[in-house]
Coordinates of C-alpha atoms and ligand atoms in Angstrom, one line a residue:
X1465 CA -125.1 -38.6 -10.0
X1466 CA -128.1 -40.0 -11.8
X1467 CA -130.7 -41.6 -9.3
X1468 CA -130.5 -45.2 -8.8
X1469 CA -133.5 -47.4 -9.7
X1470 CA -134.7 -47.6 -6.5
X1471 CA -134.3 -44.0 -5.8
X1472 CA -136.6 -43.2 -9.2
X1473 CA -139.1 -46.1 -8.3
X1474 CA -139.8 -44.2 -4.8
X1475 CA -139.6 -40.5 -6.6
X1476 CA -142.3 -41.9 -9.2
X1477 CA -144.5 -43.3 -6.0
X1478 CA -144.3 -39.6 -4.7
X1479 CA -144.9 -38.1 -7.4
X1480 CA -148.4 -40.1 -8.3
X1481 CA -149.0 -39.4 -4.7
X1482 CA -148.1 -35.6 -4.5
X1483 CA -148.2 -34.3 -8.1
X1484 CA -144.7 -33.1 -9.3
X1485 CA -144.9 -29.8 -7.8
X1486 CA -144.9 -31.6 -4.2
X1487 CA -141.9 -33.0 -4.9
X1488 CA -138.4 -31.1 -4.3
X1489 CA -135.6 -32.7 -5.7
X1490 CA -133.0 -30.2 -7.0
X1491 CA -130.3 -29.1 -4.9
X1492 CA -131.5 -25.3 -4.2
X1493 CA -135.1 -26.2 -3.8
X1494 CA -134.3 -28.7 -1.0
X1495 CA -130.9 -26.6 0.2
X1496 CA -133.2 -24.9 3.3
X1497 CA -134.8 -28.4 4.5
X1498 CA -131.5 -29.9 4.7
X1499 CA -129.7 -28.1 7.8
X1500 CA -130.7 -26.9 11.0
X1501 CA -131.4 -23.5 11.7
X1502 CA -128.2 -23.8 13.8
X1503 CA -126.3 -24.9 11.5
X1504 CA -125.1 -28.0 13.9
X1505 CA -126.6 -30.6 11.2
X1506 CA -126.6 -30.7 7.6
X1507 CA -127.8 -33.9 5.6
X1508 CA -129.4 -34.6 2.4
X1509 CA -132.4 -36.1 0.7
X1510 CA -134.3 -38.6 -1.4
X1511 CA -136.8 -35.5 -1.8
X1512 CA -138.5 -33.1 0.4
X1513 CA -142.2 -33.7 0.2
X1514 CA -145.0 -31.0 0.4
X1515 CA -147.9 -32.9 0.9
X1516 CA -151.4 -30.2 1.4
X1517 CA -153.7 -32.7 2.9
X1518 CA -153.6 -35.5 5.5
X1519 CA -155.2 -37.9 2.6
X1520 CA -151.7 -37.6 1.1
X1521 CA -149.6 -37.8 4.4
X1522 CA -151.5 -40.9 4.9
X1523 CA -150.4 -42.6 1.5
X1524 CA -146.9 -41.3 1.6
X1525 CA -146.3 -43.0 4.9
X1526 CA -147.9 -46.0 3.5
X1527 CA -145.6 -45.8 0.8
X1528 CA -142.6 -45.4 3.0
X1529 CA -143.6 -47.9 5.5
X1530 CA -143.9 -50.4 2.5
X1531 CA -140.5 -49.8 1.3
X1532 CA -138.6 -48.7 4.4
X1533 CA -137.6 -45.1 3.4
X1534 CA -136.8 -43.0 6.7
X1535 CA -139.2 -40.0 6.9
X1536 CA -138.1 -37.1 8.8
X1537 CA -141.1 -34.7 9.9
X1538 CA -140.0 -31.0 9.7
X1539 CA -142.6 -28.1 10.5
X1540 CA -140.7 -24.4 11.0
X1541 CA -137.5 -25.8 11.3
X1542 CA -136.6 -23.6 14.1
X1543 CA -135.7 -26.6 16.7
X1544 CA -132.3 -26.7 18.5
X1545 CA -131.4 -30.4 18.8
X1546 CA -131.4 -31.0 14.8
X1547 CA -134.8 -33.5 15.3
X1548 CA -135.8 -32.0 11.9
X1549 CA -133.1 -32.6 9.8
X1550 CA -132.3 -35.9 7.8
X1551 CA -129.3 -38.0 7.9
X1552 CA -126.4 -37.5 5.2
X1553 CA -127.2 -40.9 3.5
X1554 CA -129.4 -39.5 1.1
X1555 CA -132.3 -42.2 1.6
X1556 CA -134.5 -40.2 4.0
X1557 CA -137.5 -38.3 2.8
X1558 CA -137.9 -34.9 4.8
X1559 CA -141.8 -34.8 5.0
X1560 CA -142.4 -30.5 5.3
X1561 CA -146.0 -29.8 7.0
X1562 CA -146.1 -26.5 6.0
X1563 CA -148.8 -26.7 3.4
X1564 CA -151.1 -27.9 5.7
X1565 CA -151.7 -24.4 7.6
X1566 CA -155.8 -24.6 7.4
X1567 CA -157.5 -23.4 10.7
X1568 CA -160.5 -25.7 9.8
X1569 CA -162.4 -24.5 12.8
X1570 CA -162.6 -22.2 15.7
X1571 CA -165.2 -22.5 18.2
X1572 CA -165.6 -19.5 21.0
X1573 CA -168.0 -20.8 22.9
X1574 CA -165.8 -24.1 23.2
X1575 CA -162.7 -22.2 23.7
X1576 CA -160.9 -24.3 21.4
X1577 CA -160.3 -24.4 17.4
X1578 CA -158.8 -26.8 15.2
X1579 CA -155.2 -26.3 13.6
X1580 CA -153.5 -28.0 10.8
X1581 CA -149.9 -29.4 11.5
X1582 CA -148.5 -26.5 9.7
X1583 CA -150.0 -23.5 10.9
X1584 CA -147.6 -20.7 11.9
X1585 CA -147.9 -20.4 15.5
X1586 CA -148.4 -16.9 14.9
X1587 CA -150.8 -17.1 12.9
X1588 CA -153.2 -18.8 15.3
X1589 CA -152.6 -16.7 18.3
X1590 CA -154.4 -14.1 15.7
X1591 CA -157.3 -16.5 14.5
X1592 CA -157.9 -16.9 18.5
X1593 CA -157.9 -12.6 18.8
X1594 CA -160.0 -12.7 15.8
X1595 CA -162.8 -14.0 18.0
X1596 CA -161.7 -12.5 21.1
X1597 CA -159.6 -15.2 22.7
X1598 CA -156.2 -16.0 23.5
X1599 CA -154.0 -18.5 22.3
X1600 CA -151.3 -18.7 25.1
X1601 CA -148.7 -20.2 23.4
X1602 CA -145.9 -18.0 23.0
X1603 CA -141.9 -18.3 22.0
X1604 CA -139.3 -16.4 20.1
X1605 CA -139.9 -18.4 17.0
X1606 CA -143.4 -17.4 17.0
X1607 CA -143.1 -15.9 13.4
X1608 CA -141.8 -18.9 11.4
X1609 CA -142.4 -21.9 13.7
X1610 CA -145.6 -24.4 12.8
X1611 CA -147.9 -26.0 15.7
X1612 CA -147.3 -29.6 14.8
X1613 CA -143.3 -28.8 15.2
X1614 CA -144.7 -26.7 18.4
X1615 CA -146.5 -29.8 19.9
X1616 CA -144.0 -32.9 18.7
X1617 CA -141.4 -30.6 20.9
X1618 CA -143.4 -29.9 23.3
X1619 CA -142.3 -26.4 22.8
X1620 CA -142.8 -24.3 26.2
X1621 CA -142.0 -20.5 25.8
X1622 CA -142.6 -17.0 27.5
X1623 CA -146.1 -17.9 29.0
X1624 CA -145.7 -21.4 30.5
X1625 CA -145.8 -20.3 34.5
X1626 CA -149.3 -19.0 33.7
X1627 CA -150.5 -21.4 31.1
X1628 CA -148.5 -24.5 30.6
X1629 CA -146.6 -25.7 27.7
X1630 CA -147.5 -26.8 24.3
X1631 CA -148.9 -30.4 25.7
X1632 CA -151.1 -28.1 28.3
X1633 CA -152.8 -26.3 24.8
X1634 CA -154.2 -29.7 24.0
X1635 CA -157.9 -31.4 23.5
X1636 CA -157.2 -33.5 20.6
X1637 CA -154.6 -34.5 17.7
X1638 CA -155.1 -35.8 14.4
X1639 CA -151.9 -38.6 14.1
X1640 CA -150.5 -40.5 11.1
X1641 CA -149.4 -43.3 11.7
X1642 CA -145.8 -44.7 10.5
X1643 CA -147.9 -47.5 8.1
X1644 CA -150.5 -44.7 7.1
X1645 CA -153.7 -45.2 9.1
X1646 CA -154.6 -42.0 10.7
X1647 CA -155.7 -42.0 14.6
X1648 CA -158.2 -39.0 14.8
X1649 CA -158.8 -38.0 18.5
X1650 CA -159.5 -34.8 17.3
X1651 CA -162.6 -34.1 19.3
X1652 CA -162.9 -31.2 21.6
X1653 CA -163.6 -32.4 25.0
X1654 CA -162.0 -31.4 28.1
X1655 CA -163.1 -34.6 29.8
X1656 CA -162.5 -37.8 28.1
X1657 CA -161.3 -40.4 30.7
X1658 CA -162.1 -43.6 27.6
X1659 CA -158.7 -45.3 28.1
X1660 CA -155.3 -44.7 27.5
X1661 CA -154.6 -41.2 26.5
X1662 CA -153.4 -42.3 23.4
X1663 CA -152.8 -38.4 22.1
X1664 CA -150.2 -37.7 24.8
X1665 CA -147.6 -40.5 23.3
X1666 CA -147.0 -38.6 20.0
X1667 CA -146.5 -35.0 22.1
X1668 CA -142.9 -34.6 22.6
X1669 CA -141.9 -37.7 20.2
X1670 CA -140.7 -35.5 17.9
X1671 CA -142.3 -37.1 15.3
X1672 CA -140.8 -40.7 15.7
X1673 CA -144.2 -42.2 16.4
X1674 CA -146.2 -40.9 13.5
X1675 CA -146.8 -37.5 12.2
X1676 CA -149.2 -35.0 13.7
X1677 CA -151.4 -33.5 10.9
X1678 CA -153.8 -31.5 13.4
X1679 CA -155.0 -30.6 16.4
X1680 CA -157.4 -29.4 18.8
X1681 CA -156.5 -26.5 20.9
X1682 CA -157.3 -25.0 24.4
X1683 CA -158.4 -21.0 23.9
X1684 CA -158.3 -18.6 26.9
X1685 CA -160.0 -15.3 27.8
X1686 CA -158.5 -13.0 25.8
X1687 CA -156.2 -10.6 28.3
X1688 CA -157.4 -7.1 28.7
X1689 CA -154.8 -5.7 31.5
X1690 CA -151.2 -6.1 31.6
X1691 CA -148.4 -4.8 33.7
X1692 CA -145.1 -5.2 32.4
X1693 CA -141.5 -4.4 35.0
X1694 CA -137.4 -4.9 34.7
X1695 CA -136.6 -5.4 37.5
X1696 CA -132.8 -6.0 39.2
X1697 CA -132.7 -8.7 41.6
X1698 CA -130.4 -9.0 44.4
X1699 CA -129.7 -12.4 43.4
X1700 CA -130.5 -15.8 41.9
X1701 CA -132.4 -16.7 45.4
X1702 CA -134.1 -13.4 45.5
X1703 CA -135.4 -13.8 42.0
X1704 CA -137.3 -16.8 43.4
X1705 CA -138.5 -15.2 46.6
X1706 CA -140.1 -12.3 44.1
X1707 CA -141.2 -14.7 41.8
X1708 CA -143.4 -16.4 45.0
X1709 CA -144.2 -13.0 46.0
X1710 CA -145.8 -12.0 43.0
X1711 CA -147.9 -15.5 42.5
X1712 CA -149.1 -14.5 46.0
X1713 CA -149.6 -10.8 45.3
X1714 CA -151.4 -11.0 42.4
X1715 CA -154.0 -13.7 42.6
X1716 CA -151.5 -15.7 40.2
X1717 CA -151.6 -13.3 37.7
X1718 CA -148.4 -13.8 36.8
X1719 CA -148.2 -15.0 33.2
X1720 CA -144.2 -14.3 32.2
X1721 CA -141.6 -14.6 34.5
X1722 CA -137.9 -14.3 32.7
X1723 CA -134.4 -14.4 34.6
X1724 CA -132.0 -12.4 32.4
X1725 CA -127.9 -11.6 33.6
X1726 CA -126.0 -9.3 33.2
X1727 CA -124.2 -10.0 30.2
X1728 CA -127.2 -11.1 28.0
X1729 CA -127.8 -7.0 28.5
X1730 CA -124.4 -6.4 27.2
X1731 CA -124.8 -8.6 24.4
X1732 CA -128.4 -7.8 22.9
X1733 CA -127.3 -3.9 23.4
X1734 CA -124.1 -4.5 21.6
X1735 CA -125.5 -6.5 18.8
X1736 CA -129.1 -6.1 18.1
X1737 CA -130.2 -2.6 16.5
X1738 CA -132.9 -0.8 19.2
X1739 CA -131.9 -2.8 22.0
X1740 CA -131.4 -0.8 25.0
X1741 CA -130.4 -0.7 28.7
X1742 CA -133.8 -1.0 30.1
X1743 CA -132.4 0.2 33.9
X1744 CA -129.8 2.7 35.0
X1745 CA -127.1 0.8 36.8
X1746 CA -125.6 -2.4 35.7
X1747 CA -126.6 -5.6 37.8
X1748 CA -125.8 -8.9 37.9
X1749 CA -129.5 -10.5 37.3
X1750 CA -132.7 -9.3 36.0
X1751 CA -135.7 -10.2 35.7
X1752 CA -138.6 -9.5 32.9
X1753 CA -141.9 -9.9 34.3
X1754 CA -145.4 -9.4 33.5
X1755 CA -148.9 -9.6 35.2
X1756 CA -152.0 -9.9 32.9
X1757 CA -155.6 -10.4 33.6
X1758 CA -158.9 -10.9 31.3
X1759 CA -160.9 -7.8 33.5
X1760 CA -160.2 -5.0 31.5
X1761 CA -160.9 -3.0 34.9
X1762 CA -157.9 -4.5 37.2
X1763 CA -155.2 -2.2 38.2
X1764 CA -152.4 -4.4 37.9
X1765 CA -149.4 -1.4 37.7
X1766 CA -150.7 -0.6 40.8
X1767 CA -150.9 -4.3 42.1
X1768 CA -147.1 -5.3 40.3
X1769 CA -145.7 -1.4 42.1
X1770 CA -147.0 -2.3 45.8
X1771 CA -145.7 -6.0 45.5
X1772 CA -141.9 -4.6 44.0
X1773 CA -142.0 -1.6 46.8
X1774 CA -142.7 -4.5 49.4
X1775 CA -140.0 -6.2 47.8
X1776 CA -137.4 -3.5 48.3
X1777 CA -138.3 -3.5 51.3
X1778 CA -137.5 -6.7 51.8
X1779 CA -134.3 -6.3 49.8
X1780 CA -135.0 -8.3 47.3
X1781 CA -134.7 -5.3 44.8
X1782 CA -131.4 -3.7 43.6
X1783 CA -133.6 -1.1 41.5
X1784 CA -136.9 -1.4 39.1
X1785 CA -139.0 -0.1 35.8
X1786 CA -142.6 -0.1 35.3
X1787 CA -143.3 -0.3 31.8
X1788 CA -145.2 3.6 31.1
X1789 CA -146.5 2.4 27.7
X1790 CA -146.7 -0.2 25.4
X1791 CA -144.0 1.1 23.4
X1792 CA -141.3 0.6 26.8
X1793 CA -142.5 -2.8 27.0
X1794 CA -142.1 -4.0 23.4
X1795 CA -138.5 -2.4 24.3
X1796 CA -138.0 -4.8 27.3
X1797 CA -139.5 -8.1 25.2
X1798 CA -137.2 -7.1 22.3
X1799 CA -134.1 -7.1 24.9
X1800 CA -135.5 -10.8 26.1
X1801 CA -136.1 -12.1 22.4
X1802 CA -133.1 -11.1 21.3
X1803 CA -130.9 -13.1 23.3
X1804 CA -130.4 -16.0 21.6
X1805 CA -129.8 -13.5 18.2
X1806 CA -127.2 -11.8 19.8
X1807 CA -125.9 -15.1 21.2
X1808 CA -125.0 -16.3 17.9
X1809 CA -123.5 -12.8 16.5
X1810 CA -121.5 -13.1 19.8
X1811 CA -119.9 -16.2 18.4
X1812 CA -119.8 -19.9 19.4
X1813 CA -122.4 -20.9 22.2
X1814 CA -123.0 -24.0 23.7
X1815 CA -126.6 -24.7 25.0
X1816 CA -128.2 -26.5 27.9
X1817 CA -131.6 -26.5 28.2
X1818 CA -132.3 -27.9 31.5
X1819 CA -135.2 -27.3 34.2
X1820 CA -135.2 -27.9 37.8
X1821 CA -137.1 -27.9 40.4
X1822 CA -137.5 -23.6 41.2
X1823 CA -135.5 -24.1 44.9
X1824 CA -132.9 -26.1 43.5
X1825 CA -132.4 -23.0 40.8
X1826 CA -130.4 -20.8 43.3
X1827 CA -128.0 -23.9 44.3
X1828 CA -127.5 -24.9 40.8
X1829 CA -126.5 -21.1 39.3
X1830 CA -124.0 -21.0 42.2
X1831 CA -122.2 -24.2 41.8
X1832 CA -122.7 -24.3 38.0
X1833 CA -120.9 -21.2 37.3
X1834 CA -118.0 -21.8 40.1
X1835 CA -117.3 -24.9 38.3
X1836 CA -117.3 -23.2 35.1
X1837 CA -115.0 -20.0 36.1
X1838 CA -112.7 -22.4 37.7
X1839 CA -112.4 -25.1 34.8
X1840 CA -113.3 -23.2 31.5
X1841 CA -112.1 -19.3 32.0
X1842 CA -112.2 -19.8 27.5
X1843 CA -116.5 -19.5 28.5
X1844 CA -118.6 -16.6 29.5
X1845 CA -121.9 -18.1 31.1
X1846 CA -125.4 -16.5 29.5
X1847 CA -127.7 -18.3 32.1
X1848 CA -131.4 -17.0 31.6
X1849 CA -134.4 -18.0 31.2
X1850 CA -138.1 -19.3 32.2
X1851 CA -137.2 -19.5 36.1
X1852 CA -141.0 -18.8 36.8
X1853 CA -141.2 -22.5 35.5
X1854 CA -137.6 -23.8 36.4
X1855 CA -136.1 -23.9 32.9
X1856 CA -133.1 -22.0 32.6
X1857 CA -131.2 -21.8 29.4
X1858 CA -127.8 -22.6 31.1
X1859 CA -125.5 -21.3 27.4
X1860 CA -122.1 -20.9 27.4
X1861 CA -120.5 -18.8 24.6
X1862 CA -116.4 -18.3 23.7
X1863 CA -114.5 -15.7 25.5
X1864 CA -113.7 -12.9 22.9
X1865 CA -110.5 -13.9 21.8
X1866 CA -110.9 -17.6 22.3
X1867 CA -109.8 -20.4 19.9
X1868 CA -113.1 -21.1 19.0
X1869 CA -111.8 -25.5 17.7
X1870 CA -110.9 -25.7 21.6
X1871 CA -114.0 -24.0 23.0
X1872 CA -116.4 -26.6 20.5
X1873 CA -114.0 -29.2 21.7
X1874 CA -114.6 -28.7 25.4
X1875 CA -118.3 -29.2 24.8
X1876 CA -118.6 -32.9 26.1
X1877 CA -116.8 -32.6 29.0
X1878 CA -118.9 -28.6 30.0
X1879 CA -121.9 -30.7 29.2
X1880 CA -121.5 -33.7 31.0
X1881 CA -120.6 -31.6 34.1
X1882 CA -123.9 -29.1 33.8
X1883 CA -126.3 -32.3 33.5
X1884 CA -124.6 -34.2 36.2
X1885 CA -125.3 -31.5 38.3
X1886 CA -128.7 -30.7 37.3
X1887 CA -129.3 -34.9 37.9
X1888 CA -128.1 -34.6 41.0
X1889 CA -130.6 -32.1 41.9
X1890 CA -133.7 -34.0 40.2
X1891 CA -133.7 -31.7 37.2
X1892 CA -134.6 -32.5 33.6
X1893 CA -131.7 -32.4 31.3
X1894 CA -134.0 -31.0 28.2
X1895 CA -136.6 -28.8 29.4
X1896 CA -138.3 -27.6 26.3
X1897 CA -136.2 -28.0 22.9
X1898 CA -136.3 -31.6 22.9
X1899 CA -133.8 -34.7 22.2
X1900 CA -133.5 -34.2 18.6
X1901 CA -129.9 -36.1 17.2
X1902 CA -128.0 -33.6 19.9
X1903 CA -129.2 -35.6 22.8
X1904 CA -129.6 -39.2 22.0
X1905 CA -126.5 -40.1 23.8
X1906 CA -127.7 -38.0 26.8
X1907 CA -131.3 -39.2 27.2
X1908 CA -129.4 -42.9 27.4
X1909 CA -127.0 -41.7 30.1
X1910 CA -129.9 -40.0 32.6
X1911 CA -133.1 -41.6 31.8
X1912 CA -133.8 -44.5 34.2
X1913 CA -133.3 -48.0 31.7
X1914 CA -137.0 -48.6 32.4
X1915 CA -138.5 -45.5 30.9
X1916 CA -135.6 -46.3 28.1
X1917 CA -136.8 -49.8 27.7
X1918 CA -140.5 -48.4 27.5
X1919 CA -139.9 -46.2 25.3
X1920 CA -138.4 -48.3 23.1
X1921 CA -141.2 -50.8 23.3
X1922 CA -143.1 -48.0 22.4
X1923 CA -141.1 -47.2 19.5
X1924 CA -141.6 -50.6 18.3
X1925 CA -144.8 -51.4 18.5
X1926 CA -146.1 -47.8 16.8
X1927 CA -143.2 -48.2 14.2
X1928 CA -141.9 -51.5 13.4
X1929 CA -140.1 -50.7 10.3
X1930 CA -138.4 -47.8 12.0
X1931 CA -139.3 -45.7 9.5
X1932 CA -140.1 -42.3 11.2
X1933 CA -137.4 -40.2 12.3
X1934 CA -134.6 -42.9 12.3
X1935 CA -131.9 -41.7 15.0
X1936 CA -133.8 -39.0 16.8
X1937 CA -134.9 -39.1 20.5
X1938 CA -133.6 -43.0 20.4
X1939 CA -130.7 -44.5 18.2
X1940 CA -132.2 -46.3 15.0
X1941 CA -133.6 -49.6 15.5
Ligands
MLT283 C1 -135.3 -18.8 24.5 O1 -136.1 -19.0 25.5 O2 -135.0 -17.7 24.1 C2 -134.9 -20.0 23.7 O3 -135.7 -21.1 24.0 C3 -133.5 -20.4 24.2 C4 -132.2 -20.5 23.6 O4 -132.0 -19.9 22.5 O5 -131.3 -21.2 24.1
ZN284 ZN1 -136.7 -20.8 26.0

């Protein structure tokens, strides 16, 4: 179908704005913008935009904001909750940030640099080594996903029990707003107490308050020691007790902390070429964990070996592995990382991506998965996860054999039952991947109405053509 006038008065704005080459508008150029990397959402365009500077994010909001086209931020598109992906009426723009991937500075003596929106988070944990520091940030998407994505998620990761989540990384951000002006706090100060911290808002809004183009980011030393162990745990409980134990131990060394079952070995060793049994025996929980320190001269093997022997000892240990090399720990990340891979070659899953305070975690495994056994034997629990920070990826996939339409059917009432249960315990019902269009409905049924009604007012008075990101976090206005 030919565009409508309307439709070819906004591509011609874009186009003065962008250039033509900026501008994607046929159906296999924009194909990869459109959906989800889970394939939950697929939508469609006005155009997908490629702006390279903030000069021309700036104008193109102004443009939007001006004629009320919905613009829908997308960095790596690696989130879960679809908060990147337009609607299917074809009148959203999706705004991609990935041209604007300039590390415009990097300061040592600070410990901080400056990022562009789209800078591969992989890419700036090297610019940080390049000058011997460390940027901490640190998930499986590392390869492909961008910082702004990283910090409009709040992203958290392998590394947060040592160093925080994507908020924690931050000094500064560069901000567009929804009619165009641009907020720079992009200075570099750890102290800066001048008012409401204005930077915070747009962290986690998943781009429905403006559109991050930059930011200023926290370095650390660079680590020079690391200890790396699989361990089998007696239980859910007793992976707490050795997470304590090691934060004790180790002079809070302890920088990953991973809970991983049972099965999650079976399925990454079925399905992921290289994968292998790190321990032994079988067991029902495992945990990854890792020690690392910036003095190239601390033992920490021998620090992470006495705290696991006192640990037997204690019988909080079924059996362990200390990684030898660097080559057997790459072996025992690659089993962690692939878990999500191997979730999706397993067949359907079902995610919940909730947190809780780390003594509720034992209480809530035990009566999550009776529930589950007793009222969904079609689902096979995969609960692991970042228990050194209370965030548990509580998944569910199909039971071989399963009718996969009934399993996807049963998702409301699994779901509702998991974040009741997590409520009741004062947990978070999305820990790290965000509200996105999968959770609307579920931020309205937990969040207090006046953190609702805040937010809203919020909403309103940053964007009060309801322009950015109609539908995600909060129902369009
Ligand atoms: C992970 O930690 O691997 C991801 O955040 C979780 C997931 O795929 O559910
Ligand atoms: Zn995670």
């Amino acid at each position: 179908m030919p565009p409508a006038v309307a439709d070819k008065v906004a591509l011609a704005g874009f186009r003065r704005i962008l250039g033509d080459d900026a501008v994607l508008v046929d159906r296999g150029a924009t194909a990869p913008y459109l959906v989800d990397q889970r394939r939950l959402y697929e939508g469609k365009a006005l155009a997908v935009l490629r702006p390279s500077t903030v000069e021309q994010v700036s104008q193109l909001l102004a443009f939007c904001h001006g004629t009320r086209i919905g613009v829908v931020p997308q960095g790596g598109n690696t989130g879960y909750c679809g908060g990147a992906t337009p609607d299917d009426s074809g009148l959203q723009v999706v705004l991609s940030l990935g041209r604007m991937d300039r590390v415009r500075s990097i300061d040592p003596v600070n410990y901080s640099m400056v990022a562009e929106a789209g800078c591969i988070l992989a890419n700036l944990q090297q610019a940080a080594l390049q000058v011997d520091r460390y940027f901490p940030l640190s998930l499986g998407s590392e390869g492909s996903c961008q910082i702004g994505g990283n910090l409009s998620t709040n992203a958290g990761g392998l590394n947060v029990v040592r160093y925080g989540m994507a908020r924690d990384q931050l000094l500064g951000l560069e901000v567009v707003l929804a009619d165009g002006r641009v907020l720079s706090t992009l200075g570099e100060l750890r102290k800066d107490n001048t008012g409401y911290d204005l930077k915070s808002l747009f962290v986690g809004a998943e781009g429905t308050l403006g559109v991050i183009s930059a930011a200023s980011l926290k370095l650390a030393p660079r680590p020079r020691a690391q200890a790396t162990a699989f361990v089998a745990v007696r239980n859910v409980a007793a992976a707490v007790d050795l997470l304590n134990l090691l934060r004790e131990t180790s002079g809070d060394r302890v920088s990953s902390f991973e809970l991983i079952p049972n099965i999650a070995i079976e399925l990454t060793t079925r399905h992921i070429a290289g994968v292998v049994q790190p321990l032994a025996g079988e067991y029902a929980w495992c945990v990854l964990c890792e020690l690392t320190s910036s003095r190239a001269a601390d033992d920490l093997d021998a620090m992470l070996e006495s705290a696991l022997s006192d640990a037997m000892d204690g019988g909080l240990l079924e059996d362990a592995a200390l990684a030898q090399n660097e080559r057997q720990r790459a072996a025992f990340w690659r089993l962690r990382e692939s878990i999500p891979a191997a979730q999706r070659l397993e067949g359907p899953s079902l995610k919940h991506d909730v947190a809780l305070p780390i003594g509720a975690l034992p209480r809530f495994v035990a009566q999550a998965s009776e529930w589950i056994a007793a009222h969904f034997p079609q689902a096979v629990l995969v609960a692991y996860g970042h228990v050194g920070d209370g965030n548990l990826h509580f998944n569910v996939n199909a039971r071989r054999g399963a009718d996969p339409v009934a399993f996807v059917a049963s998702a409301d009432a699994l779901r509702h039952h998991v974040h009741d249960l997590v409520n009741s315990l004062g947990g978070s019902i999305s820990a790290e991947h965000g509200i996105g269009r999968l959770k609307v409905d579920e931020l309205e049924r937990y969040a207090p109405a006046l953190e609702l009604e805040l937010m809203r007012s919020i909403k309103s008075a940053l964007d009060p053509n309801g322009i950015m990101n109609p539908g995600k976090v909060l129902k369009a206005i």
